[in-house]
Short mmCIF file of C-alpha atoms in Angstrom, two decimals:
data_model
loop_
_atom_site.label_atom_id
_atom_site.label_comp_id
_atom_site.label_asym_id
_atom_site.label_seq_id
_atom_site.Cartn_x
_atom_site.Cartn_y
_atom_site.Cartn_z
CA UNK I 29 130.16 144.74 67.58
CA UNK I 30 130.87 142.81 70.77
CA UNK I 31 133.96 143.69 72.78
CA UNK I 32 135.24 142.67 76.20
CA UNK I 33 135.98 145.25 78.87
CA UNK I 34 138.90 143.17 80.11
CA UNK I 35 140.67 143.98 76.83
CA UNK I 36 140.07 147.74 77.02
CA UNK I 37 142.58 150.18 78.47
CA UNK I 38 142.09 150.81 82.17
CA UNK I 39 140.15 154.06 82.54
CA UNK I 40 138.80 153.91 78.99
CA UNK I 41 136.13 156.45 78.07
CA UNK I 42 133.45 155.42 75.61
CA UNK I 43 131.11 157.95 73.97
CA UNK I 44 127.71 157.24 72.46
CA UNK I 45 124.28 158.66 71.81
CA UNK I 46 122.58 156.03 73.96
CA UNK I 47 124.04 153.95 76.78
CA UNK I 48 122.00 150.89 77.77
CA UNK I 49 122.97 149.15 81.01
CA UNK I 50 122.08 145.46 80.76
CA UNK I 51 121.79 143.03 77.86
CA UNK I 52 118.77 140.96 78.81
CA UNK I 53 115.36 140.98 77.13
CA UNK I 54 114.87 144.77 77.46
CA UNK I 55 118.46 145.73 76.66
CA UNK I 56 118.75 143.55 73.55
CA UNK I 57 115.33 144.68 72.29
CA UNK I 58 116.45 148.30 72.69
CA UNK I 59 119.67 147.65 70.80
CA UNK I 60 117.79 145.96 67.96
CA UNK I 61 115.29 148.80 67.70
CA UNK I 62 117.98 151.53 67.84
CA UNK I 63 120.44 150.05 65.33
CA UNK I 64 120.67 151.44 61.79
CA UNK I 65 119.07 154.71 62.91
CA UNK I 66 122.12 156.94 62.74
CA UNK I 67 122.76 156.61 66.48
CA UNK I 68 125.77 155.24 68.33
CA UNK I 69 124.61 152.75 70.98
CA UNK I 70 126.67 151.20 73.77
CA UNK I 71 125.28 148.28 75.79
CA UNK I 72 127.06 147.39 79.04
CA UNK I 73 126.73 143.77 80.15
CA UNK I 74 128.16 142.62 83.47
CA UNK I 75 128.56 139.00 82.36
CA UNK I 76 130.17 137.31 79.41
CA UNK I 77 128.99 135.04 76.63
CA UNK I 78 128.60 132.12 79.04
CA UNK I 79 127.72 131.80 82.73
CA UNK I 80 130.61 132.50 85.09
CA UNK I 81 130.66 131.77 88.84
CA UNK I 82 132.23 135.09 89.90
CA UNK I 83 129.78 137.14 87.87
CA UNK I 84 126.80 135.12 89.10
CA UNK I 85 127.88 135.61 92.72
CA UNK I 86 127.27 139.36 92.39
CA UNK I 87 123.52 138.60 92.62
CA UNK I 88 123.77 136.99 96.08
CA UNK I 89 121.38 138.76 98.46
CA UNK I 90 119.61 138.59 101.79
CA UNK I 91 115.88 137.88 102.28
CA UNK I 92 113.90 139.17 105.25
CA UNK I 93 110.32 138.72 104.04
CA UNK I 94 108.61 135.68 102.53
CA UNK I 95 111.40 133.34 101.50
CA UNK I 96 111.53 132.87 97.75
CA UNK I 97 114.00 131.81 95.08
CA UNK I 98 117.51 133.26 95.59
CA UNK I 99 118.50 135.97 93.13
CA UNK I 100 121.77 134.28 92.23
CA UNK I 101 119.78 131.23 91.10
CA UNK I 102 116.88 132.75 89.17
CA UNK I 103 118.70 135.76 87.62
CA UNK I 104 121.48 135.23 85.10
CA UNK I 105 124.38 137.68 84.58
CA UNK I 106 125.28 136.82 81.00
CA UNK I 107 124.61 138.10 77.48
CA UNK I 108 120.87 137.54 77.07
CA UNK I 109 120.24 137.86 80.81
CA UNK I 110 117.59 135.67 82.39
CA UNK I 111 116.18 134.71 78.99
CA UNK I 112 118.92 132.07 79.37
CA UNK I 113 116.44 129.99 81.37
CA UNK I 114 113.17 131.54 80.25
CA UNK I 115 110.32 129.08 79.77
CA UNK I 116 109.18 130.68 76.49
CA UNK I 117 105.64 131.54 77.66
CA UNK I 118 104.05 134.74 76.36
CA UNK I 119 100.72 136.52 76.53
CA UNK I 120 99.89 140.21 76.88
CA UNK I 121 98.46 142.02 79.84
CA UNK I 122 94.69 142.45 79.81
CA UNK I 123 93.00 145.79 79.16
CA UNK I 124 91.76 145.76 82.76
CA UNK I 125 95.33 145.51 84.07
CA UNK I 126 95.99 149.06 82.83
CA UNK I 127 92.88 150.53 84.44
CA UNK I 128 92.60 152.09 87.85
CA UNK I 129 90.64 149.64 89.99
CA UNK I 130 89.26 151.46 93.04
CA UNK I 131 89.46 148.40 95.31
CA UNK I 132 93.17 147.90 94.47
CA UNK I 133 95.35 150.65 95.96
CA UNK I 134 98.00 152.16 93.65
CA UNK I 135 96.49 150.54 90.55
CA UNK I 136 96.36 152.06 87.08
CA UNK I 137 98.89 152.72 84.31
CA UNK I 138 99.35 156.18 82.75
CA UNK I 139 98.14 154.86 79.40
CA UNK I 140 95.68 152.25 78.12
CA UNK I 141 96.55 148.80 76.83
CA UNK I 142 95.76 149.95 73.24
CA UNK I 143 98.86 152.16 73.33
CA UNK I 144 100.99 148.99 73.35
CA UNK I 145 99.21 146.95 70.67
CA UNK I 146 101.64 147.72 67.83
CA UNK I 147 104.60 147.30 70.18
CA UNK I 148 103.26 143.92 71.31
CA UNK I 149 103.23 142.82 67.66
CA UNK I 150 106.88 143.90 67.23
CA UNK I 151 107.83 142.20 70.49
CA UNK I 152 106.22 139.00 69.25
CA UNK I 153 108.57 138.97 66.27
CA UNK I 154 111.63 139.73 68.39
CA UNK I 155 110.77 136.78 70.63
CA UNK I 156 110.50 134.47 67.65
CA UNK I 157 106.73 134.07 67.48
CA UNK I 158 104.42 134.27 64.50
CA UNK I 159 101.49 136.66 64.25
CA UNK I 160 100.27 138.43 67.37
CA UNK I 161 97.10 136.33 67.51
CA UNK I 162 95.41 135.37 70.75
CA UNK I 163 92.02 134.28 69.40
CA UNK I 164 91.22 131.18 71.39
CA UNK I 165 89.40 129.43 68.53
CA UNK I 166 92.33 129.62 66.12
CA UNK I 167 94.42 127.56 68.50
CA UNK I 168 91.99 124.64 68.64
CA UNK I 169 93.35 121.89 66.40
CA UNK I 170 90.12 119.95 66.15
CA UNK I 171 88.06 121.32 63.22
CA UNK I 172 84.83 120.73 65.11
CA UNK I 173 86.17 122.62 68.10
CA UNK I 174 87.02 125.74 66.11
CA UNK I 175 83.48 126.98 66.61
CA UNK I 176 83.76 126.30 70.34
CA UNK I 177 84.90 129.31 72.36
CA UNK I 178 85.76 127.11 75.33
CA UNK I 179 84.98 128.43 78.78
CA UNK I 180 83.17 131.73 78.35
CA UNK I 181 80.97 132.37 81.37
CA UNK I 182 80.48 135.44 83.55
CA UNK I 183 83.01 133.89 85.96
CA UNK I 184 85.64 132.06 83.91
CA UNK I 185 87.20 132.46 80.49
CA UNK I 186 89.81 130.61 78.48
CA UNK I 187 92.78 132.40 77.01
CA UNK I 188 95.85 131.44 74.99
CA UNK I 189 99.48 131.40 76.10
CA UNK I 190 101.98 131.27 73.27
CA UNK I 191 105.11 129.26 73.95
CA UNK I 192 108.28 128.98 71.93
CA UNK I 193 109.65 125.49 71.55
CA UNK I 194 112.48 125.51 72.29
CA UNK I 195 112.43 128.84 74.17
CA UNK I 196 114.46 131.52 72.42
CA UNK I 197 117.70 132.55 74.16
CA UNK I 198 118.18 136.17 73.14
CA UNK I 199 121.91 136.16 73.87
CA UNK I 200 122.36 133.32 71.41
CA UNK I 201 119.64 134.19 68.90
CA UNK I 202 120.87 137.77 68.41
CA UNK I 203 124.59 137.36 69.06
CA UNK I 204 125.50 137.57 65.38
CA UNK I 205 123.18 140.54 64.81
CA UNK I 206 124.81 142.41 67.70
CA UNK I 207 128.30 141.45 66.59
CA UNK I 208 127.61 142.63 63.02
CA UNK I 209 125.87 145.90 63.95
CA UNK I 210 128.09 148.82 62.97
CA UNK I 211 126.47 151.30 65.35
CA UNK I 212 125.92 149.04 68.38
CA UNK I 213 128.78 148.16 70.70
CA UNK I 214 128.13 145.53 73.39
CA UNK I 215 130.78 145.65 76.13
CA UNK I 216 131.00 142.41 78.14
CA UNK I 217 132.17 142.16 81.76
CA UNK I 218 131.35 145.86 82.25
CA UNK I 219 129.53 146.09 85.58
CA UNK I 220 127.79 149.42 86.15
CA UNK I 221 128.67 150.85 89.56
CA UNK I 222 127.07 154.28 89.50
CA UNK I 223 125.05 156.66 87.37
CA UNK I 224 126.86 159.99 87.48
CA UNK I 225 124.87 163.24 87.40
CA UNK I 226 125.52 166.96 87.42
CA UNK I 227 125.63 168.96 90.65
CA UNK I 228 121.86 169.40 90.78
CA UNK I 229 121.06 165.82 89.75
CA UNK I 230 119.09 167.13 86.80
CA UNK I 231 121.15 165.50 84.04
CA UNK I 232 122.95 162.16 83.90
CA UNK I 233 126.55 162.69 82.77
CA UNK I 234 128.03 159.21 82.73
CA UNK I 235 128.03 155.60 83.81
CA UNK I 236 130.96 154.43 85.88
CA UNK I 237 131.68 150.73 85.35
CA UNK I 238 134.33 148.15 86.18
CA UNK I 239 135.39 144.61 85.53
CA UNK I 240 135.70 142.23 88.46
CA UNK I 241 139.48 142.62 88.19
CA UNK I 242 139.12 146.37 88.73
CA UNK I 243 139.63 147.65 85.18
CA UNK I 244 137.66 150.90 85.05
CA UNK I 245 135.42 152.13 82.25
CA UNK I 246 133.26 155.21 81.89
CA UNK I 247 130.53 155.87 79.31
CA UNK I 248 129.38 159.37 78.32
CA UNK I 249 126.14 159.49 76.34
CA UNK I 250 123.23 161.74 75.50
CA UNK I 251 120.66 159.28 76.88
CA UNK I 252 121.02 156.52 79.50
CA UNK I 253 118.76 153.50 80.04
CA UNK I 254 118.84 151.08 82.97
CA UNK I 255 117.79 147.62 81.78
CA UNK I 256 119.19 145.30 84.44
CA UNK I 257 115.98 143.81 85.83
CA UNK I 258 113.59 144.95 88.53
CA UNK I 259 115.96 144.26 91.42
CA UNK I 260 119.19 145.54 89.87
CA UNK I 261 117.56 148.64 88.38
CA UNK I 262 116.57 149.69 91.89
CA UNK I 263 119.95 148.69 93.27
CA UNK I 264 121.83 150.88 90.81
CA UNK I 265 119.63 153.91 91.45
CA UNK I 266 119.94 153.46 95.23
CA UNK I 267 123.72 153.03 94.92
CA UNK I 268 124.18 156.28 92.93
CA UNK I 269 124.59 158.57 95.93
CA UNK I 270 127.40 160.96 95.00
CA UNK I 271 124.97 163.88 94.58
CA UNK I 272 121.72 162.64 96.13
CA UNK I 273 122.39 160.71 99.33
CA UNK I 274 119.09 158.83 99.08
CA UNK I 275 119.85 157.66 95.54
CA UNK I 276 118.71 158.88 92.15
CA UNK I 277 114.98 159.24 91.53
CA UNK I 278 114.39 158.52 95.19
CA UNK I 279 113.43 161.93 96.57
CA UNK I 280 110.05 160.51 97.61
CA UNK I 281 111.42 157.18 98.89
CA UNK I 282 109.82 155.18 96.07
CA UNK I 283 112.82 153.45 94.48
CA UNK I 284 112.77 149.78 95.49
CA UNK I 285 109.22 149.92 96.86
CA UNK I 286 106.23 148.08 95.35
CA UNK I 287 108.37 144.99 94.71
CA UNK I 288 105.96 142.49 93.15
CA UNK I 289 106.12 138.85 92.18
CA UNK I 290 103.55 136.30 91.05
CA UNK I 291 102.68 134.33 94.23
CA UNK I 292 102.42 131.00 92.47
CA UNK I 293 100.86 127.97 94.15
CA UNK I 294 101.12 124.53 92.59
CA UNK I 295 99.36 121.44 93.93
CA UNK I 296 97.51 118.32 92.79
CA UNK I 297 94.00 119.44 93.70
CA UNK I 298 91.69 118.70 90.78
CA UNK I 299 89.77 115.50 90.09
CA UNK I 300 88.07 115.19 86.72
CA UNK I 301 87.60 113.13 83.61
CA UNK I 302 90.97 113.53 81.82
CA UNK I 303 89.10 114.05 78.57
CA UNK I 304 87.82 117.37 79.92
CA UNK I 305 91.25 118.78 80.76
CA UNK I 306 91.80 120.53 77.43
CA UNK I 307 88.55 122.42 77.97
CA UNK I 308 89.78 123.86 81.25
CA UNK I 309 93.38 124.48 80.43
CA UNK I 310 95.77 121.58 79.99
CA UNK I 311 96.53 122.96 76.56
CA UNK I 312 95.76 122.81 72.89
CA UNK I 313 97.27 120.07 70.79
CA UNK I 314 99.60 122.66 69.24
CA UNK I 315 103.14 122.58 70.69
CA UNK I 316 103.19 126.36 70.44
CA UNK I 317 100.11 127.24 72.50
CA UNK I 318 98.63 126.50 75.90
CA UNK I 319 95.03 127.09 76.91
CA UNK I 320 94.60 128.44 80.44
CA UNK I 321 91.66 129.64 82.52
CA UNK I 322 91.17 133.00 84.23
CA UNK I 323 88.61 134.66 86.43
CA UNK I 324 86.94 137.29 84.25
CA UNK I 325 87.58 141.00 84.97
CA UNK I 326 83.87 141.40 85.76
CA UNK I 327 83.96 138.61 88.34
CA UNK I 328 87.19 139.98 89.83
CA UNK I 329 85.53 143.37 90.15
CA UNK I 330 82.46 141.87 91.83
CA UNK I 331 84.64 139.93 94.26
CA UNK I 332 87.00 142.89 94.83
CA UNK I 333 90.01 140.73 94.05
CA UNK I 334 93.07 141.05 91.82
CA UNK I 335 93.61 139.06 88.63
CA UNK I 336 93.74 135.27 88.94
CA UNK I 337 94.35 132.37 86.59
CA UNK I 338 94.96 128.65 86.78
CA UNK I 339 96.63 126.19 84.48
CA UNK I 340 96.02 122.45 84.47
CA UNK I 341 99.34 120.64 84.23
CA UNK I 342 98.06 117.08 83.99
CA UNK I 343 98.31 114.16 86.39
CA UNK I 344 101.14 113.48 88.82
CA UNK I 345 103.60 115.79 90.49
CA UNK I 346 103.74 119.36 89.20
CA UNK I 347 107.47 119.28 89.77
CA UNK I 348 107.71 116.77 86.93
CA UNK I 349 105.00 118.18 84.70
CA UNK I 350 106.11 121.42 83.18
CA UNK I 351 105.68 124.22 85.68
CA UNK I 352 109.15 123.83 87.18
CA UNK I 353 110.84 122.87 83.94
CA UNK I 354 112.54 126.27 83.57
CA UNK I 355 113.67 126.12 87.20
CA UNK I 356 115.08 122.63 86.76
CA UNK I 357 116.92 123.83 83.66
CA UNK I 358 118.31 126.75 85.64
CA UNK I 359 119.54 124.46 88.42
CA UNK I 360 121.29 122.29 85.85
CA UNK I 361 122.94 125.36 84.32
CA UNK I 362 124.07 126.62 87.71
CA UNK I 363 124.97 123.34 89.37
CA UNK I 364 128.60 123.61 88.33
CA UNK I 365 129.02 127.06 89.91
CA UNK I 366 127.40 126.47 93.32
CA UNK I 367 129.75 127.27 96.20
CA UNK I 368 129.50 125.19 99.39
CA UNK I 369 126.76 127.40 100.81
CA UNK I 370 124.92 127.13 97.53
CA UNK I 371 125.27 123.36 97.75
CA UNK I 372 123.51 123.42 101.11
CA UNK I 373 120.76 125.53 99.58
CA UNK I 374 120.41 123.05 96.74
CA UNK I 375 119.99 120.26 99.29
CA UNK I 376 117.16 122.22 100.93
CA UNK I 377 115.56 122.69 97.51
CA UNK I 378 115.75 118.96 96.88
CA UNK I 379 114.13 118.29 100.26
CA UNK I 380 111.29 120.65 99.37
CA UNK I 381 110.93 118.90 96.03
CA UNK I 382 110.59 115.51 97.74
CA UNK I 383 108.04 116.92 100.19
CA UNK I 384 106.02 118.27 97.28
CA UNK I 385 106.04 114.92 95.50
CA UNK I 386 104.89 113.16 98.67
CA UNK I 387 102.10 115.71 99.15
CA UNK I 388 100.92 115.20 95.58
CA UNK I 389 101.00 111.46 96.08
CA UNK I 390 98.62 111.85 99.02
CA UNK I 391 96.36 113.97 96.82
CA UNK I 392 96.42 111.29 94.15
CA UNK I 393 95.35 108.67 96.68
CA UNK I 394 92.37 110.88 97.47
CA UNK I 395 91.45 111.04 93.79
CA UNK I 396 92.88 114.51 93.05
CA UNK I 397 95.10 113.47 90.19
CA UNK I 398 95.47 116.61 88.10
CA UNK I 399 97.64 119.54 89.09
CA UNK I 400 96.39 123.11 89.23
CA UNK I 401 98.97 125.89 89.03
CA UNK I 402 97.53 129.09 90.48
CA UNK I 403 99.16 132.40 89.62
CA UNK I 404 97.31 135.45 90.89
CA UNK I 405 98.33 139.04 90.39
CA UNK I 406 100.04 140.56 93.41
CA UNK I 407 98.53 143.81 94.64
CA UNK I 408 100.94 146.81 94.73
CA UNK I 409 102.38 147.07 98.22
CA UNK I 410 104.78 149.87 99.21
CA UNK I 411 106.10 147.80 102.13
CA UNK I 412 107.24 145.02 99.81
CA UNK I 413 110.58 146.38 98.74
CA UNK I 414 114.22 146.14 97.73
CA UNK I 415 116.79 147.92 99.89
CA UNK I 416 120.58 147.85 100.22
CA UNK I 417 122.29 146.14 103.12
CA UNK I 418 125.71 146.75 104.63
CA UNK I 419 127.39 143.69 103.13
CA UNK I 420 129.31 144.40 99.94
CA UNK I 421 130.03 142.29 96.87
CA UNK I 422 133.31 141.79 95.00
CA UNK I 423 132.80 145.12 93.20
CA UNK I 424 132.35 146.98 96.49
CA UNK I 425 128.62 147.52 95.90
CA UNK I 426 126.15 147.04 98.75
CA UNK I 427 124.21 143.84 98.37
CA UNK I 428 120.44 143.68 97.99
CA UNK I 429 118.03 142.95 100.82
CA UNK I 430 114.77 141.52 99.48
CA UNK I 431 111.67 142.03 101.61
CA UNK I 432 108.82 140.40 99.67
CA UNK I 433 105.45 140.77 101.38
CA UNK I 434 101.89 139.76 100.62
CA UNK I 435 98.87 141.54 102.04
CA UNK I 436 95.32 140.61 102.95
CA UNK I 437 94.05 141.39 99.46
CA UNK I 438 96.59 138.94 98.00
CA UNK I 439 95.39 136.15 100.29
CA UNK I 440 91.79 137.12 99.53
CA UNK I 441 92.54 136.80 95.80
CA UNK I 442 94.02 133.34 96.26
CA UNK I 443 91.07 132.17 98.35
CA UNK I 444 88.30 133.70 96.23
CA UNK I 445 89.93 132.75 92.93
CA UNK I 446 90.16 129.14 93.98
CA UNK I 447 86.59 129.16 95.26
CA UNK I 448 85.26 130.64 92.01
CA UNK I 449 87.12 128.07 89.93
CA UNK I 450 85.89 125.23 92.14
CA UNK I 451 82.28 126.41 92.07
CA UNK I 452 82.21 126.98 88.30
CA UNK I 453 83.93 123.71 87.39
CA UNK I 454 81.51 121.89 89.65
CA UNK I 455 78.50 123.66 88.13
CA UNK I 456 79.67 122.74 84.62
CA UNK I 457 80.43 119.15 85.60
CA UNK I 458 84.11 119.51 84.74
CA UNK I 459 85.56 118.37 88.04
CA UNK I 460 86.05 119.15 91.70
CA UNK I 461 88.80 121.17 93.40
CA UNK I 462 90.21 120.53 96.86
CA UNK I 463 90.56 123.68 98.98
CA UNK I 464 93.23 124.46 101.54
CA UNK I 465 92.69 123.10 105.07
CA UNK I 466 91.00 125.54 107.47
CA UNK I 467 93.45 128.10 108.80
CA UNK I 468 96.15 127.28 106.26
CA UNK I 469 98.30 130.27 105.26
CA UNK I 470 100.14 129.61 101.98
CA UNK I 471 102.33 132.68 102.53
CA UNK I 472 103.83 131.33 105.77
CA UNK I 473 107.49 130.42 105.58
CA UNK I 474 107.88 126.73 104.99
CA UNK I 475 104.40 126.31 103.53
CA UNK I 476 106.12 124.52 100.68
CA UNK I 477 103.94 125.50 97.74
CA UNK I 478 104.03 129.27 97.41
CA UNK I 479 106.93 130.90 95.59
CA UNK I 480 107.56 134.07 93.64
CA UNK I 481 107.01 132.68 90.17
CA UNK I 482 110.52 133.87 89.12
CA UNK I 483 109.04 137.20 87.96
CA UNK I 484 110.04 140.55 89.46
CA UNK I 485 108.19 143.85 89.01
CA UNK I 486 107.52 147.31 90.26
CA UNK I 487 110.59 148.79 91.98
CA UNK I 488 110.73 151.86 89.70
CA UNK I 489 107.02 152.09 88.95
CA UNK I 490 105.55 154.29 86.22
CA UNK I 491 103.27 157.25 86.93
CA UNK I 492 102.82 160.74 85.52
CA UNK I 493 102.70 161.94 89.15
CA UNK I 494 106.22 162.06 90.70
CA UNK I 495 104.61 161.45 94.08
CA UNK I 496 103.35 158.06 92.89
CA UNK I 497 106.08 156.79 90.62
CA UNK I 498 109.79 156.84 89.80
CA UNK I 499 109.42 157.20 86.02
CA UNK I 500 106.88 158.92 83.79
CA UNK I 501 104.83 157.40 80.96
CA UNK I 502 107.89 157.54 78.70
CA UNK I 503 109.98 155.66 81.28
CA UNK I 504 112.09 158.74 82.07
CA UNK I 505 113.15 159.13 85.70
CA UNK I 506 111.27 162.07 87.22
CA UNK I 507 113.55 165.07 87.65
CA UNK I 508 116.39 163.78 85.45
CA UNK I 509 116.09 164.82 81.83
CA UNK I 510 118.05 162.00 80.12
CA UNK I 511 117.84 158.92 82.37
CA UNK I 512 115.34 156.16 81.56
CA UNK I 513 114.41 152.74 82.94
CA UNK I 514 113.42 149.67 80.90
CA UNK I 515 111.96 146.35 81.99
CA UNK I 516 109.35 145.12 84.44
CA UNK I 517 110.52 147.42 87.23
CA UNK I 518 108.36 150.16 85.63
CA UNK I 519 105.13 148.10 85.80
CA UNK I 520 102.63 149.88 88.11
CA UNK I 521 100.69 146.60 88.38
CA UNK I 522 101.82 143.20 87.19
CA UNK I 523 98.65 141.42 86.12
CA UNK I 524 99.03 137.65 86.01
CA UNK I 525 100.71 137.46 82.59
CA UNK I 526 104.28 136.25 82.20
CA UNK I 527 106.23 139.51 81.87
CA UNK I 528 108.69 138.91 79.01
CA UNK I 529 106.38 139.93 76.16
CA UNK I 530 105.39 143.17 77.91
CA UNK I 531 109.03 143.88 78.85
CA UNK I 532 110.02 143.70 75.19
CA UNK I 533 106.96 145.69 74.05
CA UNK I 534 107.83 148.47 76.50
CA UNK I 535 111.43 148.42 75.24
CA UNK I 536 110.15 148.85 71.68
CA UNK I 537 108.05 151.79 72.87
CA UNK I 538 111.03 153.31 74.70
CA UNK I 539 113.27 152.93 71.65
CA UNK I 540 110.75 154.96 69.67
CA UNK I 541 110.78 157.67 72.36
CA UNK I 542 114.58 157.76 72.35
CA UNK I 543 114.69 158.08 68.57
CA UNK I 544 112.16 160.90 68.75
CA UNK I 545 114.02 162.78 71.47
CA UNK I 546 117.33 162.41 69.64
CA UNK I 547 115.88 163.45 66.28
CA UNK I 548 116.42 160.06 64.67
CA UNK I 549 112.98 158.92 63.59
CA UNK I 550 114.13 157.27 60.37
#
């Protein structure tokens, strides 16, 4: 069922087997996988059924590192979470993303990619896709091309990105299923303020929540899961200081660290015969698949770089050709709720948009008419982090301070990835790529083309070693026997794949662990 916290009695106590905080991709997937299992599930969602200005304002934050998209623009506090402006692109992480790579500090997951294969298939269905099939040849529509494996060299390879058209909105797609579920209760406008624990911080005992009007709510459960996104998961752990002053799970100062994004660069920098674009990555003729190009794991290893891929978006400005479609949709959704300061920020965004179009026009005059979108993997960096500032929001919670940083290995990956693509496309006669001017630093503030890709990772990273991670391989917070974390905050490394599919796959895996631990395998 779906209820609203504003209609509950002030001070209401809700009891359940599992309490999930957050109803985005991870939270809804958990609810779907836990229903009809003989368990009582409560899902707390801070927003309502539609976007609301006051709820959205709770995401407002400060930025002290590389300036990127504001949280209150690219995160949505509503049933379905940020899937409300998701672009619908899905592909799994590569096997190499799970491996420890000696040249990349802090790399390696506690399990191999194969451990997620079945969960990826389930996640595919939850996200509205057909079979979990990423064979490049099966997505070529031309019968003659089905025997063509595309780019398959020691340096570059093609791969498939599935895309839903239109993108599924989980809050809408599963609203009826959640409303009709007898053993799942979604509580709207219930903002989690603190995870309560016993005197030794060994066991979580409750979640203290409130509406914006101050109506209090407390949930007591056997298991608790934070599923509020990479930034908010860290924020809630850091804000839970009643027993541990440094925050829960933060005895080794790891909560909020290793904040990762995809440092995406988009520019018109490729000149080629348009007929060759599909070969490199403009896309298959299917509306449900895109063909992209990546540096192979072997080449990345030889170059001592992180993962790197490019996507050809076609001629003209990238801002009008797909890559910023989800962002434009988000701006339209949020336009009505911008406050005056937000209006000023929107004007700055428009100015940047115009500058980008003008830059692309110059590229077109030089003959570089197709747009390359570069999205490398960011290398784990403990100094890139989320902390709490002194300013407080309408709930009295300390606001987030985002300090997103890139390191030398990230810039090396951008430079070498682009060089490898340029060299290989030239060797194959597929086109030429314009490089950055000498001395250009795409990470510098105001560079105009680098942004965070709207993907957040890593603030509660996964490791079997408590000295290296906040949660273990089962997503349980080290040292607390019944508190778990879901979503991309547990990713030790982020690869270059869009995260939604892996977020849902990990939620499916976590649901299985919760059922096992609660004796409800059926």
